[in-house]
mmCIF file of C-alpha atoms in Angstrom:
data_model
loop_
_atom_site.group_PDB
_atom_site.id
_atom_site.type_symbol
_atom_site.label_atom_id
_atom_site.label_comp_id
_atom_site.label_asym_id
_atom_site.label_seq_id
_atom_site.Cartn_x
_atom_site.Cartn_y
_atom_site.Cartn_z
ATOM 1 C CA MET Y 1 76.826 96.815 114.326
ATOM 2 C CA LYS Y 2 79.911 94.749 114.416
ATOM 3 C CA ILE Y 3 82.914 96.316 113.059
ATOM 4 C CA LEU Y 4 86.405 94.144 112.619
ATOM 5 C CA VAL Y 5 89.513 96.706 112.058
ATOM 6 C CA LYS Y 6 92.427 95.172 110.628
ATOM 7 C CA GLY Y 7 96.356 96.250 112.505
ATOM 8 C CA ALA Y 8 95.839 97.911 115.792
ATOM 9 C CA GLY Y 9 98.794 100.478 115.529
ATOM 10 C CA ASP Y 10 98.646 104.027 116.408
ATOM 11 C CA LEU Y 11 96.548 104.920 113.443
ATOM 12 C CA ALA Y 12 94.415 101.843 113.574
ATOM 13 C CA THR Y 13 94.019 102.967 117.403
ATOM 14 C CA GLY Y 14 92.434 106.050 116.432
ATOM 15 C CA ILE Y 15 90.045 104.512 114.239
ATOM 16 C CA GLY Y 16 89.013 101.393 116.594
ATOM 17 C CA TRP Y 17 88.674 104.358 119.232
ATOM 18 C CA ARG Y 18 86.572 106.833 117.473
ATOM 19 C CA LEU Y 19 84.273 103.857 116.362
ATOM 20 C CA LYS Y 20 84.141 102.916 119.900
ATOM 21 C CA ARG Y 21 83.446 106.230 121.498
ATOM 22 C CA ALA Y 22 80.205 106.282 118.850
ATOM 23 C CA GLY Y 23 78.696 103.369 120.087
ATOM 24 C CA TYR Y 24 80.416 100.625 117.831
ATOM 25 C CA ARG Y 25 81.301 97.141 118.889
ATOM 26 C CA VAL Y 26 84.834 97.415 117.507
ATOM 27 C CA TRP Y 27 87.304 94.215 117.521
ATOM 28 C CA MET Y 28 90.847 94.256 116.586
ATOM 29 C CA THR Y 29 93.925 92.516 114.925
ATOM 30 C CA ASP Y 30 97.874 92.652 114.390
ATOM 31 C CA LEU Y 31 100.876 90.697 114.026
ATOM 32 C CA GLU Y 32 101.456 87.883 117.098
ATOM 33 C CA VAL Y 33 105.074 90.434 117.269
ATOM 34 C CA PRO Y 34 103.084 94.355 116.634
ATOM 35 C CA THR Y 35 105.634 96.238 115.416
ATOM 36 C CA ALA Y 36 103.873 99.754 115.846
ATOM 37 C CA VAL Y 37 106.416 102.766 117.168
ATOM 38 C CA ARG Y 38 103.647 105.121 118.802
ATOM 39 C CA ARG Y 39 102.984 101.969 121.252
ATOM 40 C CA THR Y 40 101.808 104.240 123.875
ATOM 41 C CA VAL Y 41 98.932 104.953 121.909
ATOM 42 C CA ALA Y 42 98.375 101.624 120.173
ATOM 43 C CA PHE Y 43 96.006 99.180 121.010
ATOM 44 C CA SER Y 44 98.770 96.539 119.773
ATOM 45 C CA ARG Y 45 100.259 97.192 123.035
ATOM 46 C CA ALA Y 46 97.786 94.654 124.395
ATOM 47 C CA ILE Y 47 98.712 91.735 122.668
ATOM 48 C CA TYR Y 48 102.684 92.087 124.538
ATOM 49 C CA GLU Y 49 101.275 93.588 127.863
ATOM 50 C CA GLY Y 50 97.697 92.207 128.102
ATOM 51 C CA GLU Y 51 96.081 95.584 127.996
ATOM 52 C CA ALA Y 52 96.445 98.883 126.829
ATOM 53 C CA ARG Y 53 94.941 101.951 127.580
ATOM 54 C CA VAL Y 54 94.026 104.770 125.242
ATOM 55 C CA GLU Y 55 92.700 108.040 126.392
ATOM 56 C CA GLY Y 56 90.209 106.455 128.224
ATOM 57 C CA ILE Y 57 89.402 103.326 126.303
ATOM 58 C CA LEU Y 58 91.043 99.737 127.547
ATOM 59 C CA SER Y 59 92.048 97.202 125.382
ATOM 60 C CA CYS Y 60 93.197 93.701 126.285
ATOM 61 C CA ARG Y 61 94.281 90.704 124.104
ATOM 62 C CA VAL Y 62 92.101 87.753 123.550
ATOM 63 C CA SER Y 63 92.326 84.320 122.082
ATOM 64 C CA ASP Y 64 88.773 82.982 120.723
ATOM 65 C CA MET Y 65 85.268 84.463 121.007
ATOM 66 C CA LYS Y 66 84.180 83.455 123.901
ATOM 67 C CA GLU Y 67 87.229 85.865 125.482
ATOM 68 C CA ALA Y 68 86.487 88.576 122.920
ATOM 69 C CA GLU Y 69 83.353 88.710 124.230
ATOM 70 C CA GLU Y 70 84.025 88.808 128.084
ATOM 71 C CA ALA Y 71 86.334 91.994 127.158
ATOM 72 C CA GLU Y 72 83.389 93.245 125.493
ATOM 73 C CA LYS Y 73 81.087 92.766 128.070
ATOM 74 C CA ALA Y 74 83.416 94.380 130.513
ATOM 75 C CA GLY Y 75 83.834 97.453 128.153
ATOM 76 C CA LYS Y 76 87.257 96.527 126.442
ATOM 77 C CA ILE Y 77 88.096 96.133 122.751
ATOM 78 C CA PRO Y 78 88.799 92.902 122.026
ATOM 79 C CA VAL Y 79 92.516 92.587 120.084
ATOM 80 C CA PHE Y 80 93.722 88.998 118.704
ATOM 81 C CA ALA Y 81 96.830 88.074 117.410
ATOM 82 C CA ASP Y 82 95.645 86.942 114.234
ATOM 83 C CA PRO Y 83 97.716 88.602 111.193
ATOM 84 C CA GLU Y 84 95.424 86.921 108.667
ATOM 85 C CA ALA Y 85 92.691 88.274 110.774
ATOM 86 C CA GLU Y 86 90.716 84.307 110.554
ATOM 87 C CA ILE Y 87 88.553 85.621 113.245
ATOM 88 C CA ARG Y 88 86.768 87.460 110.943
ATOM 89 C CA ALA Y 89 85.046 83.939 108.988
ATOM 90 C CA LEU Y 90 83.798 82.877 112.620
ATOM 91 C CA TRP Y 91 82.263 86.775 113.856
ATOM 92 C CA GLN Y 92 81.078 87.895 110.180
ATOM 93 C CA PRO Y 93 80.757 91.062 111.232
ATOM 94 C CA GLU Y 94 79.252 94.199 109.229
ATOM 95 C CA VAL Y 95 81.705 96.226 108.237
ATOM 96 C CA VAL Y 96 85.608 95.520 107.733
ATOM 97 C CA VAL Y 97 88.413 98.124 107.815
ATOM 98 C CA ASP Y 98 92.274 97.433 106.695
ATOM 99 C CA GLY Y 99 93.921 99.924 109.010
ATOM 100 C CA ILE Y 100 97.010 97.834 108.287
ATOM 101 C CA LEU Y 101 98.878 100.879 106.502
ATOM 102 C CA ALA Y 102 100.928 98.604 104.561
ATOM 103 C CA LYS Y 103 100.989 101.066 101.276
ATOM 104 C CA LYS Y 104 99.816 98.187 99.357
ATOM 105 C CA ASN Y 105 96.654 95.509 100.105
ATOM 106 C CA LEU Y 106 97.832 92.272 101.715
ATOM 107 C CA GLY Y 107 94.619 90.343 101.392
ATOM 108 C CA THR Y 108 91.572 92.685 101.670
ATOM 109 C CA ARG Y 109 88.558 91.981 99.472
ATOM 110 C CA MET Y 110 85.193 93.287 98.722
ATOM 111 C CA THR Y 111 83.512 90.500 99.529
ATOM 112 C CA ASP Y 112 84.873 90.183 102.872
ATOM 113 C CA ALA Y 113 81.962 92.293 104.684
ATOM 114 C CA PRO Y 114 78.609 94.110 103.471
ATOM 115 C CA LEU Y 115 80.593 97.257 104.207
ATOM 116 C CA VAL Y 116 85.092 97.137 103.222
ATOM 117 C CA ILE Y 117 86.980 100.119 104.033
ATOM 118 C CA GLY Y 118 90.318 100.360 102.786
ATOM 119 C CA VAL Y 119 93.078 102.950 104.704
ATOM 120 C CA GLY Y 120 95.185 104.181 102.526
ATOM 121 C CA PRO Y 121 97.426 103.712 99.409
ATOM 122 C CA GLY Y 122 96.929 100.332 97.722
ATOM 123 C CA PHE Y 123 93.249 100.269 97.968
ATOM 124 C CA THR Y 124 90.558 101.176 95.014
ATOM 125 C CA ALA Y 125 86.814 101.622 95.610
ATOM 126 C CA GLY Y 126 84.771 99.640 93.707
ATOM 127 C CA THR Y 127 87.758 97.095 93.268
ATOM 128 C CA ASP Y 128 88.671 95.547 96.867
ATOM 129 C CA CYS Y 129 86.741 97.958 98.819
ATOM 130 C CA HIS Y 130 83.608 99.891 98.737
ATOM 131 C CA CYS Y 131 85.425 103.005 99.844
ATOM 132 C CA VAL Y 132 89.439 104.632 100.471
ATOM 133 C CA ILE Y 133 90.067 107.128 103.639
ATOM 134 C CA GLU Y 134 92.934 109.207 102.326
ATOM 135 C CA THR Y 135 95.933 108.845 104.959
ATOM 136 C CA LYS Y 136 98.480 111.538 103.306
ATOM 137 C CA ARG Y 137 98.876 114.542 105.563
ATOM 138 C CA GLY Y 138 97.579 117.801 103.883
ATOM 139 C CA HIS Y 139 94.256 119.358 102.656
ATOM 140 C CA TYR Y 140 92.604 115.584 102.120
ATOM 141 C CA LEU Y 141 93.419 114.127 105.163
ATOM 142 C CA GLY Y 142 90.579 112.069 106.515
ATOM 143 C CA ARG Y 143 88.417 112.231 103.015
ATOM 144 C CA VAL Y 144 86.393 109.148 101.997
ATOM 145 C CA ILE Y 145 86.817 108.751 98.317
ATOM 146 C CA ASP Y 146 84.340 106.380 96.749
ATOM 147 C CA LYS Y 147 85.733 105.962 92.949
ATOM 148 C CA GLY Y 148 89.397 105.613 92.947
ATOM 149 C CA SER Y 149 91.945 105.597 95.317
ATOM 150 C CA ALA Y 150 93.925 107.383 97.785
ATOM 151 C CA ILE Y 151 97.636 110.087 96.853
ATOM 152 C CA PRO Y 152 100.283 107.534 95.873
ATOM 153 C CA ASN Y 153 102.531 106.957 98.619
ATOM 154 C CA THR Y 154 105.850 109.443 97.774
ATOM 155 C CA GLY Y 155 108.206 107.662 100.956
ATOM 156 C CA VAL Y 156 108.883 110.571 102.579
ATOM 157 C CA PRO Y 157 107.070 110.800 105.870
ATOM 158 C CA GLY Y 158 104.730 113.841 106.820
ATOM 159 C CA ASN Y 159 106.491 117.365 108.199
ATOM 160 C CA VAL Y 160 105.779 117.405 111.985
ATOM 161 C CA GLY Y 161 107.953 120.098 113.927
ATOM 162 C CA GLY Y 162 109.515 121.462 110.290
ATOM 163 C CA TYR Y 163 110.866 117.883 110.324
ATOM 164 C CA THR Y 164 110.323 114.969 107.505
ATOM 165 C CA VAL Y 165 113.005 112.030 107.265
ATOM 166 C CA GLU Y 166 115.377 113.340 110.067
ATOM 167 C CA ARG Y 167 112.508 113.036 112.431
ATOM 168 C CA LEU Y 168 112.691 108.830 112.028
ATOM 169 C CA LEU Y 169 114.826 106.463 113.597
ATOM 170 C CA ARG Y 170 115.592 103.301 111.206
ATOM 171 C CA ALA Y 171 117.069 100.182 112.729
ATOM 172 C CA ALA Y 172 120.955 100.660 111.507
ATOM 173 C CA ASP Y 173 121.237 96.900 111.306
ATOM 174 C CA SER Y 174 119.218 93.488 111.172
ATOM 175 C CA GLY Y 175 118.643 92.112 114.887
ATOM 176 C CA ILE Y 176 117.292 92.257 118.109
ATOM 177 C CA PHE Y 177 116.075 96.023 118.769
ATOM 178 C CA ARG Y 178 117.736 96.983 122.196
ATOM 179 C CA PRO Y 179 116.313 100.668 123.299
ATOM 180 C CA LEU Y 180 118.464 102.561 125.740
ATOM 181 C CA ALA Y 181 115.750 105.499 126.090
ATOM 182 C CA GLU Y 182 111.880 105.572 126.882
ATOM 183 C CA ILE Y 183 109.215 107.005 125.045
ATOM 184 C CA GLY Y 184 108.489 110.827 126.383
ATOM 185 C CA ASP Y 185 112.411 111.144 126.624
ATOM 186 C CA TYR Y 186 114.704 114.001 124.847
ATOM 187 C CA VAL Y 187 117.376 113.401 123.366
ATOM 188 C CA THR Y 188 119.828 115.254 121.297
ATOM 189 C CA GLU Y 189 120.775 115.174 117.402
ATOM 190 C CA GLY Y 190 123.653 112.482 117.454
ATOM 191 C CA GLN Y 191 123.242 110.644 120.747
ATOM 192 C CA THR Y 192 122.847 106.506 120.695
ATOM 193 C CA VAL Y 193 118.816 105.812 121.340
ATOM 194 C CA ALA Y 194 119.158 102.063 121.007
ATOM 195 C CA PHE Y 195 120.668 99.123 119.439
ATOM 196 C CA SER Y 196 119.459 96.899 116.057
ATOM 197 C CA GLY Y 197 121.623 94.331 116.434
ATOM 198 C CA ASN Y 198 125.128 95.481 117.578
ATOM 199 C CA VAL Y 199 124.844 98.437 116.085
ATOM 200 C CA PRO Y 200 123.649 101.984 117.284
ATOM 201 C CA VAL Y 201 121.053 103.877 116.516
ATOM 202 C CA LYS Y 202 121.583 107.805 116.672
ATOM 203 C CA ALA Y 203 118.941 110.724 116.942
ATOM 204 C CA GLN Y 204 119.534 112.582 113.760
ATOM 205 C CA ILE Y 205 117.701 115.813 115.381
ATOM 206 C CA SER Y 206 116.914 116.672 118.894
ATOM 207 C CA GLY Y 207 113.719 116.393 120.542
ATOM 208 C CA ILE Y 208 111.412 114.529 122.401
ATOM 209 C CA ILE Y 209 111.054 110.283 121.567
ATOM 210 C CA ARG Y 210 107.600 110.249 120.451
ATOM 211 C CA GLY Y 211 107.826 106.434 119.133
ATOM 212 C CA LEU Y 212 110.232 103.743 119.852
ATOM 213 C CA LEU Y 213 109.858 99.902 119.313
ATOM 214 C CA GLN Y 214 109.793 97.673 122.406
ATOM 215 C CA ALA Y 215 112.470 95.930 123.427
ATOM 216 C CA GLY Y 216 113.256 92.298 122.185
ATOM 217 C CA VAL Y 217 111.688 92.923 118.391
ATOM 218 C CA PRO Y 218 113.227 91.415 114.989
ATOM 219 C CA VAL Y 219 114.336 94.415 112.910
ATOM 220 C CA THR Y 220 115.758 94.336 109.523
ATOM 221 C CA LYS Y 221 118.238 96.977 108.268
ATOM 222 C CA GLY Y 222 116.501 99.972 107.814
ATOM 223 C CA MET Y 223 113.069 99.230 109.272
ATOM 224 C CA LYS Y 224 111.494 101.904 110.960
ATOM 225 C CA ALA Y 225 112.536 101.813 114.880
ATOM 226 C CA GLY Y 226 111.292 105.501 116.100
ATOM 227 C CA ASP Y 227 110.171 108.945 115.942
ATOM 228 C CA ILE Y 228 111.612 111.857 117.272
ATOM 229 C CA ASP Y 229 109.557 115.128 117.752
ATOM 230 C CA ALA Y 230 110.940 118.076 117.818
ATOM 231 C CA ARG Y 231 108.266 120.156 118.927
ATOM 232 C CA CYS Y 232 108.535 119.049 121.965
ATOM 233 C CA GLU Y 233 105.564 118.579 123.692
ATOM 234 C CA ARG Y 234 105.866 115.573 125.935
ATOM 235 C CA ASN Y 235 101.661 115.187 126.039
ATOM 236 C CA HIS Y 236 101.571 114.041 122.350
ATOM 237 C CA CYS Y 237 103.420 111.416 122.990
ATOM 238 C CA PHE Y 238 100.757 109.693 124.933
ATOM 239 C CA THR Y 239 97.689 110.777 123.057
ATOM 240 C CA ILE Y 240 96.361 110.120 119.676
ATOM 241 C CA SER Y 241 97.492 112.121 116.767
ATOM 242 C CA ASP Y 242 95.853 114.852 114.695
ATOM 243 C CA LYS Y 243 96.242 112.351 112.029
ATOM 244 C CA ALA Y 244 94.860 109.335 113.702
ATOM 245 C CA ARG Y 245 91.720 111.434 114.727
ATOM 246 C CA ALA Y 246 91.155 112.543 110.812
ATOM 247 C CA ILE Y 247 91.619 109.694 109.192
ATOM 248 C CA GLY Y 248 89.540 107.661 112.391
ATOM 249 C CA GLY Y 249 87.016 110.969 111.377
ATOM 250 C CA GLY Y 250 86.933 109.683 108.049
ATOM 251 C CA VAL Y 251 86.206 106.313 108.474
ATOM 252 C CA LEU Y 252 83.195 106.838 111.052
ATOM 253 C CA GLU Y 253 81.932 109.009 108.652
ATOM 254 C CA ALA Y 254 81.976 106.074 106.008
ATOM 255 C CA VAL Y 255 79.875 103.564 108.433
ATOM 256 C CA SER Y 256 77.484 106.455 109.536
ATOM 257 C CA ALA Y 257 77.038 107.496 105.843
ATOM 258 C CA TRP Y 258 76.518 102.986 105.221
ATOM 259 C CA GLU Y 259 74.418 103.156 107.753
ATOM 260 C CA HIS Y 260 72.086 105.594 106.862
ATOM 261 C CA GLY Y 261 72.112 104.708 103.276
ATOM 262 C CA VAL Y 262 73.546 107.251 101.933
ATOM 263 C CA LEU Y 263 77.167 105.799 100.453
#
């Protein structure tokens, strides 16, 4: 079965990783300049580095069908710089998963494939997709919704290590992003970890940098640029998160249920 995952950030990577491990054919798309902060566990990194390995699975940037098929034969996940997912019309997958996590639908339609899955807020099962996967941390994370929508976006990030909004790094001004630290580094509260334009971006808490935009990304003031984890488990920076695994499991459940005619 051919499955196209729109988006290749850390949560979409959790989806693609689980589907690939389950034996499905997986192709992915993302922006020409990806903005995933958890880059070490995002297949989108392949777009600017050529390849990206996440927990034993390798992805690589491709530009056309031939390159994608060759990558597949080599056991890799093909990743296209294709924000509109135009490859869908050529490849004609049985399943389309919108894992962009934009908190709104950017153009996915229920007619895009025999099975269309929307991930997170912004989708309504039965209207613009066949089912929705819950992305809010908590009791319902990863749940497959076949009627209705996911819990609306609250604007407050999930609690990690006792912190919510404090753990995020946001661009202090519009301009080019210039990191001074790397993912996996320990930083202290008040430390300058990057510049956005010419304005310093400072840590609000002490901990390990779990996510940080790559150098040279154009940012706008207030844009999410990084993530600090107060739990200080460095290994967490380089492995798929519990949230991404749960969401990936929900997508895998939906695909399998549809495949067996029970969805």
